[in-house]
Coordinates of C-alpha atoms in Angstrom, one line a residue:
Chain F
M1 CA 26.8 -7.9 6.0
K2 CA 29.2 -5.2 7.1
N3 CA 28.1 -3.4 10.2
D4 CA 27.6 -0.2 8.3
D5 CA 24.8 -1.8 6.2
L6 CA 22.9 -2.5 9.4
V7 CA 19.6 -0.6 9.6
I8 CA 19.7 1.6 12.7
C9 CA 16.5 3.5 12.3
R10 CA 13.9 0.8 11.5
C11 CA 11.0 3.2 10.8
E12 CA 12.9 5.4 8.3
E13 CA 15.3 2.7 7.1
V14 CA 18.5 4.6 7.9
T15 CA 21.7 2.6 8.0
Q16 CA 24.8 3.0 10.1
A17 CA 26.6 4.1 6.9
D18 CA 24.1 6.9 6.4
I19 CA 24.7 8.1 10.0
K20 CA 28.5 7.9 9.8
E21 CA 28.4 9.7 6.5
V22 CA 26.8 12.8 8.0
I23 CA 29.0 12.6 11.1
S24 CA 32.1 12.6 8.8
Q25 CA 30.8 15.9 7.4
G26 CA 31.2 17.5 10.9
V27 CA 27.8 16.8 12.6
T28 CA 28.2 16.8 16.4
R29 CA 24.6 16.9 17.8
M30 CA 21.7 14.5 17.8
N31 CA 19.3 16.9 16.2
E32 CA 21.6 17.4 13.3
V33 CA 21.9 13.7 12.7
K34 CA 18.1 13.4 12.8
R35 CA 17.5 16.3 10.4
L36 CA 20.1 15.1 7.9
T37 CA 19.3 11.4 7.9
R38 CA 15.7 11.3 9.2
A39 CA 16.8 8.8 11.8
G40 CA 14.3 9.3 14.7
M41 CA 11.6 11.0 12.6
G42 CA 9.6 7.8 12.0
L43 CA 6.4 6.5 13.6
C44 CA 8.1 5.5 16.8
Q45 CA 9.9 8.9 17.2
G46 CA 13.3 7.5 18.1
K47 CA 12.2 5.0 20.7
T48 CA 14.0 2.2 18.9
C49 CA 17.0 4.0 17.3
G50 CA 17.5 6.9 19.7
R51 CA 20.0 5.2 21.9
L52 CA 21.7 3.5 19.0
V53 CA 22.3 6.8 17.1
T54 CA 23.5 8.4 20.3
G55 CA 26.0 5.5 20.7
I56 CA 27.3 5.9 17.2
L57 CA 27.6 9.7 17.5
A58 CA 29.4 9.4 20.8
R59 CA 31.8 6.9 19.5
E60 CA 32.5 8.6 16.2
T61 CA 33.0 12.1 17.7
N62 CA 34.4 10.7 21.0
Q63 CA 32.0 12.8 23.0
P64 CA 30.8 11.4 26.4
L65 CA 27.3 9.9 26.1
Q66 CA 25.9 12.1 28.9
E67 CA 26.7 15.3 26.9
L68 CA 24.6 14.2 23.9
K69 CA 21.2 15.7 24.5
P70 CA 18.4 13.5 22.9
P71 CA 16.9 15.0 19.7
T72 CA 13.5 16.8 20.0
S73 CA 10.7 14.4 19.3
R74 CA 7.4 15.4 17.9
P75 CA 4.1 14.7 19.8
P76 CA 2.1 12.7 19.8
T77 CA 4.5 10.1 21.2
R78 CA 1.7 7.6 20.6
V79 CA 0.4 6.8 17.2
L80 CA -2.8 8.8 17.0
P81 CA -5.2 9.3 14.1
L82 CA -5.6 13.1 13.5
G83 CA -9.4 12.7 13.4
I84 CA -9.4 12.4 17.2
L85 CA -7.9 15.9 17.5
S86 CA -10.4 17.4 15.1
R87 CA -13.4 16.2 17.1
T88 CA -14.5 18.9 19.6
T89 CA -15.8 17.9 23.0
Q90 CA -19.4 18.6 22.0
D91 CA -19.1 15.8 19.3
D92 CA -18.3 13.3 22.1
D93 CA -21.4 13.9 24.2
Chain T
M1 CA 1.2 -23.0 17.6
R2 CA 0.1 -21.5 20.9
I3 CA 1.5 -22.0 24.3
E4 CA -1.3 -23.7 26.2
D5 CA 0.5 -24.3 29.5
H6 CA 3.1 -21.6 30.3
P7 CA 5.6 -22.5 33.1
I8 CA 5.1 -19.1 34.8
L9 CA 1.8 -17.8 33.5
G10 CA 0.1 -21.2 33.9
K11 CA -2.8 -22.4 31.8
A12 CA -3.9 -20.0 29.1
E13 CA -7.5 -18.7 29.6
R14 CA -8.8 -18.2 26.1
G15 CA -11.6 -15.8 25.1
K16 CA -14.2 -17.2 22.7
R17 CA -13.2 -18.3 19.3
I18 CA -13.5 -15.5 16.7
T19 CA -12.6 -15.0 13.0
L20 CA -10.4 -12.2 11.6
N21 CA -10.4 -11.3 7.9
V22 CA -6.7 -10.9 7.1
D23 CA -6.1 -9.8 3.4
G24 CA -9.3 -11.6 2.5
E25 CA -8.5 -14.9 4.3
A26 CA -10.3 -16.0 7.4
V27 CA -7.9 -16.4 10.4
A28 CA -9.1 -18.0 13.6
A29 CA -8.3 -16.2 16.9
F30 CA -9.4 -15.9 20.5
E31 CA -11.2 -12.8 21.6
G32 CA -9.0 -10.5 23.6
E33 CA -5.6 -11.9 22.5
N34 CA -3.7 -9.3 20.5
I35 CA -3.9 -9.4 16.7
A36 CA -0.2 -10.1 16.3
A37 CA -0.5 -13.2 18.5
A38 CA -3.4 -14.5 16.3
L39 CA -1.4 -13.9 13.1
I40 CA 1.8 -15.5 14.4
A41 CA -0.3 -18.5 15.6
S42 CA -1.7 -18.8 12.1
G43 CA 1.8 -19.0 10.8
R44 CA 2.0 -15.5 9.5
R45 CA 5.2 -13.4 10.1
V46 CA 5.0 -10.5 7.6
F47 CA 2.6 -7.7 8.6
R48 CA 3.9 -4.8 6.5
Y49 CA 6.4 -3.7 3.9
T50 CA 8.6 -0.7 4.4
A51 CA 8.3 2.4 2.3
K52 CA 11.8 2.8 1.0
R53 CA 13.0 -0.7 0.4
M54 CA 9.8 -2.7 0.4
E55 CA 11.2 -4.9 3.1
P56 CA 8.9 -7.3 5.0
R57 CA 8.4 -6.4 8.7
G58 CA 6.5 -7.9 11.6
V59 CA 6.6 -8.2 15.4
F60 CA 9.9 -6.7 16.8
C61 CA 9.5 -5.3 20.2
A62 CA 6.0 -6.8 20.9
L63 CA 5.3 -4.2 23.5
G64 CA 3.9 -1.3 21.5
R65 CA 7.0 0.8 21.1
C66 CA 8.7 0.1 17.8
T67 CA 5.6 0.3 15.5
D68 CA 7.1 -2.4 13.2
C69 CA 4.0 -4.5 13.5
V70 CA 1.6 -1.9 12.2
M71 CA -1.2 -3.0 9.9
I72 CA -4.4 -1.5 8.5
V73 CA -7.2 -2.5 10.9
D74 CA -10.8 -1.8 9.8
G75 CA -9.5 0.7 7.3
Q76 CA -7.2 2.6 9.7
P77 CA -3.5 2.4 9.0
D78 CA -0.6 2.4 11.6
V79 CA -2.5 0.2 14.1
R80 CA 0.0 -1.5 16.4
T81 CA -1.2 -5.1 16.2
C82 CA 1.0 -6.3 19.1
V83 CA -1.0 -4.2 21.5
T84 CA -4.5 -4.2 19.9
P85 CA -6.9 -6.9 21.2
A86 CA -8.6 -8.9 18.5
R87 CA -12.4 -8.6 18.0
D88 CA -14.6 -10.8 15.8
G89 CA -14.9 -9.7 12.2
M90 CA -11.9 -7.3 12.2
V91 CA -10.7 -6.6 8.7
I92 CA -6.9 -6.5 8.7
Q93 CA -4.7 -5.7 5.7
T94 CA -1.0 -5.8 5.1
Q95 CA 0.2 -2.3 5.3
V96 CA 2.6 -1.2 2.6
S97 CA 4.0 1.9 4.3
R98 CA 3.0 5.1 2.8
R99 CA 4.8 6.8 0.0
E100 CA 3.1 9.9 -1.3
G101 CA 0.3 9.4 1.2
E102 CA -1.2 6.2 -0.3
A103 CA -1.8 3.7 2.5
T104 CA -2.5 0.6 0.4
H105 CA -0.6 -0.5 -2.6
D106 CA -1.2 -3.4 -4.9
L107 CA 1.6 -5.7 -3.7
E108 CA 2.1 -7.3 -7.1
K109 CA 2.3 -4.0 -8.9
E110 CA 4.9 -2.8 -6.4
K111 CA 7.1 -5.9 -6.8
D112 CA 7.8 -5.7 -10.6

């Protein structure tokens, strides 16, 4: 298996090839990679692929790692059924 | 296969024996151990199938971060089995990750 076929974002099944593809079209920031490939939008919100994608982006665009701000991640950072949010405090008493 | 006598953690203290209903089959477990451990001890590796490529997934990080071990537990999808303690009578189903919002698919129908 060539490296590019490796799945980088396990939740959204995004491969290194997908990521390199958008980078070759001139993407330079993490949020752009996320929005175009969905890498980092899955259930774990980038906990698994965040660093990997940053490494690929840094290498492909030879930007220093420190300058690559992590993408925005959407709360809740923990997997949470929405039913919990809809219950008001009175329901709990 | 369970580790009974761990070189560092020492002898395993087990909760009482319980039974989990996993996709209709009874799986023996110990109360308090996490669901993923019980499933792996029963020889089961595949916990879910991914949405896009229908690929089998199971325990990956084993510490509650990667969500690769999620299954449907007592009707609720996206439950991380590697950090969820097992309780007697839990109904656990393989999760075929959602496409168009449908949590459970008929596995055979999906495969052909």
